Amino acid sequence: MKSKIIKKGFRLVPTILVTSLSLTGVLVGIYLHEAIDNPASIIIPFILPVIGLIIAVLLTMKLARIINY
């Protein structure tokens, strides 16, 4: 029973991490693009979600090591 709960949680947590960090990156990037008002700042909304995705993958790998998945 405990193993099933851990596996379901392991599917849910990375999904939430990727979604929330990517969405936060996009929203902050769009805000910064509007605030900076520089043509070069158009790349910010694309870079911040990638950084969020990398952070989510690293946290997922750490979680997998902790629960020995």
CSV table of N, CA and C in Angstrom, one decimal:
chain,number,residue,atom,x,y,z
A,1,MET,N,0.8,-1.2,0.0
A,1,MET,CA,0.0,0.0,0.0
A,1,MET,C,0.9,1.3,0.0
A,2,LYS,N,1.9,1.3,0.9
A,2,LYS,CA,2.8,2.4,0.9
A,2,LYS,C,3.5,2.7,-0.4
A,3,SER,N,3.9,1.6,-1.1
A,3,SER,CA,4.6,1.7,-2.3
A,3,SER,C,3.7,2.4,-3.4
A,4,LYS,N,2.4,2.0,-3.4
A,4,LYS,CA,1.5,2.6,-4.4
A,4,LYS,C,1.3,4.1,-4.1
A,5,ILE,N,1.2,4.5,-2.9
A,5,ILE,CA,1.1,5.9,-2.6
A,5,ILE,C,2.3,6.7,-3.0
A,6,ILE,N,3.5,6.1,-2.7
A,6,ILE,CA,4.8,6.8,-3.1
A,6,ILE,C,4.8,6.9,-4.6
A,7,LYS,N,4.4,5.9,-5.4
A,7,LYS,CA,4.5,5.9,-6.8
A,7,LYS,C,3.5,6.9,-7.4
A,8,LYS,N,2.3,7.0,-6.8
A,8,LYS,CA,1.4,8.0,-7.3
A,8,LYS,C,1.8,9.4,-7.0
A,9,GLY,N,2.4,9.6,-5.8
A,9,GLY,CA,3.0,10.9,-5.4
A,9,GLY,C,4.1,11.3,-6.3
A,10,PHE,N,4.9,10.3,-6.7
A,10,PHE,CA,6.1,10.6,-7.5
A,10,PHE,C,5.6,11.0,-8.9
A,11,ARG,N,4.5,10.5,-9.4
A,11,ARG,CA,3.9,11.0,-10.7
A,11,ARG,C,3.3,12.4,-10.5
A,12,LEU,N,2.8,12.7,-9.4
A,12,LEU,CA,2.1,14.0,-9.2
A,12,LEU,C,3.0,15.1,-8.9
A,13,VAL,N,4.0,14.9,-8.1
A,13,VAL,CA,4.9,16.0,-7.7
A,13,VAL,C,5.7,16.6,-8.8
A,14,PRO,N,6.3,15.7,-9.7
A,14,PRO,CA,7.0,16.3,-10.8
A,14,PRO,C,6.1,17.1,-11.8
A,15,THR,N,4.9,16.6,-12.0
A,15,THR,CA,4.0,17.3,-12.8
A,15,THR,C,3.7,18.7,-12.3
A,16,ILE,N,3.4,18.8,-11.0
A,16,ILE,CA,3.1,20.1,-10.3
A,16,ILE,C,4.4,21.0,-10.4
A,17,LEU,N,5.6,20.4,-10.2
A,17,LEU,CA,6.8,21.2,-10.2
A,17,LEU,C,7.0,21.8,-11.6
A,18,VAL,N,6.9,21.0,-12.6
A,18,VAL,CA,7.2,21.5,-14.0
A,18,VAL,C,6.1,22.5,-14.4
A,19,THR,N,4.9,22.2,-14.1
A,19,THR,CA,3.8,23.2,-14.5
A,19,THR,C,4.0,24.5,-13.7
A,20,SER,N,4.2,24.5,-12.4
A,20,SER,CA,4.2,25.7,-11.7
A,20,SER,C,5.5,26.5,-12.0
A,21,LEU,N,6.6,25.9,-12.1
A,21,LEU,CA,7.8,26.6,-12.4
A,21,LEU,C,7.8,27.2,-13.8
A,22,SER,N,7.3,26.4,-14.8
A,22,SER,CA,7.3,26.9,-16.1
A,22,SER,C,6.3,28.1,-16.3
A,23,LEU,N,5.1,27.9,-15.7
A,23,LEU,CA,4.1,29.0,-15.7
A,23,LEU,C,4.6,30.3,-15.0
A,24,THR,N,5.3,30.1,-13.9
A,24,THR,CA,5.9,31.2,-13.2
A,24,THR,C,6.9,31.9,-14.0
A,25,GLY,N,7.7,31.1,-14.7
A,25,GLY,CA,8.8,31.7,-15.6
A,25,GLY,C,8.2,32.5,-16.7
A,26,VAL,N,7.1,32.0,-17.3
A,26,VAL,CA,6.5,32.7,-18.4
A,26,VAL,C,5.9,34.0,-17.9
A,27,LEU,N,5.1,33.9,-16.8
A,27,LEU,CA,4.5,35.1,-16.3
A,27,LEU,C,5.5,36.2,-15.9
A,28,VAL,N,6.5,35.8,-15.2
A,28,VAL,CA,7.6,36.8,-14.8
A,28,VAL,C,8.3,37.3,-16.0
A,29,GLY,N,8.5,36.4,-17.0
A,29,GLY,CA,9.2,36.9,-18.2
A,29,GLY,C,8.4,37.9,-19.0
A,30,ILE,N,7.1,37.7,-19.0
A,30,ILE,CA,6.2,38.6,-19.7
A,30,ILE,C,6.2,39.9,-19.0
A,31,TYR,N,6.1,39.9,-17.6
A,31,TYR,CA,6.1,41.1,-16.8
A,31,TYR,C,7.4,41.9,-17.0
A,32,LEU,N,8.5,41.2,-17.0
A,32,LEU,CA,9.8,41.8,-17.2
A,32,LEU,C,9.9,42.4,-18.6
A,33,HIS,N,9.4,41.7,-19.6
A,33,HIS,CA,9.5,42.2,-21.0
A,33,HIS,C,8.7,43.5,-21.1
A,34,GLU,N,7.5,43.6,-20.4
A,34,GLU,CA,6.7,44.8,-20.4
A,34,GLU,C,7.4,45.9,-19.6
A,35,ALA,N,8.0,45.5,-18.5
A,35,ALA,CA,8.6,46.6,-17.7
A,35,ALA,C,9.9,47.1,-18.3
A,36,ILE,N,10.7,46.3,-18.9
A,36,ILE,CA,12.0,46.7,-19.4
A,36,ILE,C,11.8,47.5,-20.7
A,37,ASP,N,10.8,47.1,-21.5
A,37,ASP,CA,10.5,47.7,-22.8
A,37,ASP,C,11.7,47.9,-23.7
A,38,ASN,N,12.4,46.8,-23.9
A,38,ASN,CA,13.6,46.8,-24.7
A,38,ASN,C,13.4,45.6,-25.7
A,39,PRO,N,13.7,45.8,-27.0
A,39,PRO,CA,13.5,44.8,-28.0
A,39,PRO,C,14.3,43.5,-27.7
A,40,ALA,N,15.4,43.6,-27.0
A,40,ALA,CA,16.2,42.5,-26.6
A,40,ALA,C,15.6,41.6,-25.5
A,41,SER,N,14.7,42.2,-24.8
A,41,SER,CA,14.1,41.5,-23.7
A,41,SER,C,13.0,40.6,-24.1
A,42,ILE,N,12.7,40.4,-25.4
A,42,ILE,CA,11.7,39.5,-25.9
A,42,ILE,C,12.1,38.0,-25.6
A,43,ILE,N,13.4,37.8,-25.3
A,43,ILE,CA,13.9,36.4,-25.1
A,43,ILE,C,13.6,36.0,-23.6
A,44,ILE,N,13.4,37.0,-22.7
A,44,ILE,CA,13.2,36.6,-21.3
A,44,ILE,C,12.0,35.7,-21.1
A,45,PRO,N,10.8,35.8,-21.7
A,45,PRO,CA,9.8,34.9,-21.4
A,45,PRO,C,10.1,33.4,-21.9
A,46,PHE,N,11.1,33.3,-22.8
A,46,PHE,CA,11.5,32.0,-23.3
A,46,PHE,C,12.6,31.3,-22.4
A,47,ILE,N,13.4,32.2,-21.8
A,47,ILE,CA,14.5,31.6,-21.0
A,47,ILE,C,14.1,31.2,-19.6
A,48,LEU,N,13.2,32.0,-19.0
A,48,LEU,CA,12.8,31.7,-17.6
A,48,LEU,C,12.1,30.4,-17.5
A,49,PRO,N,11.2,30.0,-18.4
A,49,PRO,CA,10.6,28.7,-18.3
A,49,PRO,C,11.6,27.5,-18.4
A,50,VAL,N,12.6,27.7,-19.2
A,50,VAL,CA,13.6,26.7,-19.4
A,50,VAL,C,14.4,26.5,-18.1
A,51,ILE,N,14.7,27.7,-17.4
A,51,ILE,CA,15.3,27.6,-16.1
A,51,ILE,C,14.4,26.9,-15.1
A,52,GLY,N,13.1,27.2,-15.1
A,52,GLY,CA,12.2,26.5,-14.3
A,52,GLY,C,12.1,25.0,-14.5
A,53,LEU,N,12.2,24.7,-15.8
A,53,LEU,CA,12.1,23.3,-16.2
A,53,LEU,C,13.4,22.5,-15.7
A,54,ILE,N,14.5,23.2,-15.8
A,54,ILE,CA,15.8,22.6,-15.3
A,54,ILE,C,15.7,22.4,-13.8
A,55,ILE,N,15.2,23.4,-13.1
A,55,ILE,CA,15.1,23.3,-11.6
A,55,ILE,C,14.1,22.1,-11.3
A,56,ALA,N,13.0,22.0,-12.0
A,56,ALA,CA,12.0,20.9,-11.7
A,56,ALA,C,12.7,19.6,-12.0
A,57,VAL,N,13.5,19.4,-13.0
A,57,VAL,CA,14.1,18.2,-13.3
A,57,VAL,C,15.1,17.8,-12.2
A,58,LEU,N,15.9,18.8,-11.7
A,58,LEU,CA,16.8,18.6,-10.7
A,58,LEU,C,16.1,18.2,-9.4
A,59,LEU,N,15.0,18.8,-9.0
A,59,LEU,CA,14.3,18.5,-7.8
A,59,LEU,C,13.7,17.1,-7.9
A,60,THR,N,13.2,16.7,-9.1
A,60,THR,CA,12.6,15.4,-9.3
A,60,THR,C,13.7,14.3,-9.2
A,61,MET,N,14.9,14.6,-9.7
A,61,MET,CA,16.0,13.6,-9.5
A,61,MET,C,16.3,13.5,-8.1
A,62,LYS,N,16.4,14.6,-7.3
A,62,LYS,CA,16.7,14.5,-5.9
A,62,LYS,C,15.6,13.7,-5.2
A,63,LEU,N,14.3,14.0,-5.5
A,63,LEU,CA,13.2,13.2,-4.9
A,63,LEU,C,13.3,11.7,-5.2
A,64,ALA,N,13.7,11.4,-6.5
A,64,ALA,CA,13.8,10.0,-6.8
A,64,ALA,C,14.9,9.3,-6.0
A,65,ARG,N,16.0,10.0,-5.8
A,65,ARG,CA,17.1,9.5,-4.9
A,65,ARG,C,16.6,9.3,-3.5
A,66,ILE,N,15.8,10.2,-3.0
A,66,ILE,CA,15.4,10.1,-1.6
A,66,ILE,C,14.5,8.9,-1.4
A,67,ILE,N,13.6,8.7,-2.3
A,67,ILE,CA,12.7,7.5,-2.1
A,67,ILE,C,13.1,6.3,-2.8
A,68,ASN,N,14.4,6.3,-3.4
A,68,ASN,CA,15.0,5.1,-4.0
A,68,ASN,C,14.0,4.5,-5.1
A,69,TYR,N,13.6,5.4,-6.0
A,69,TYR,CA,12.6,4.9,-7.0
A,69,TYR,C,13.4,4.3,-8.1
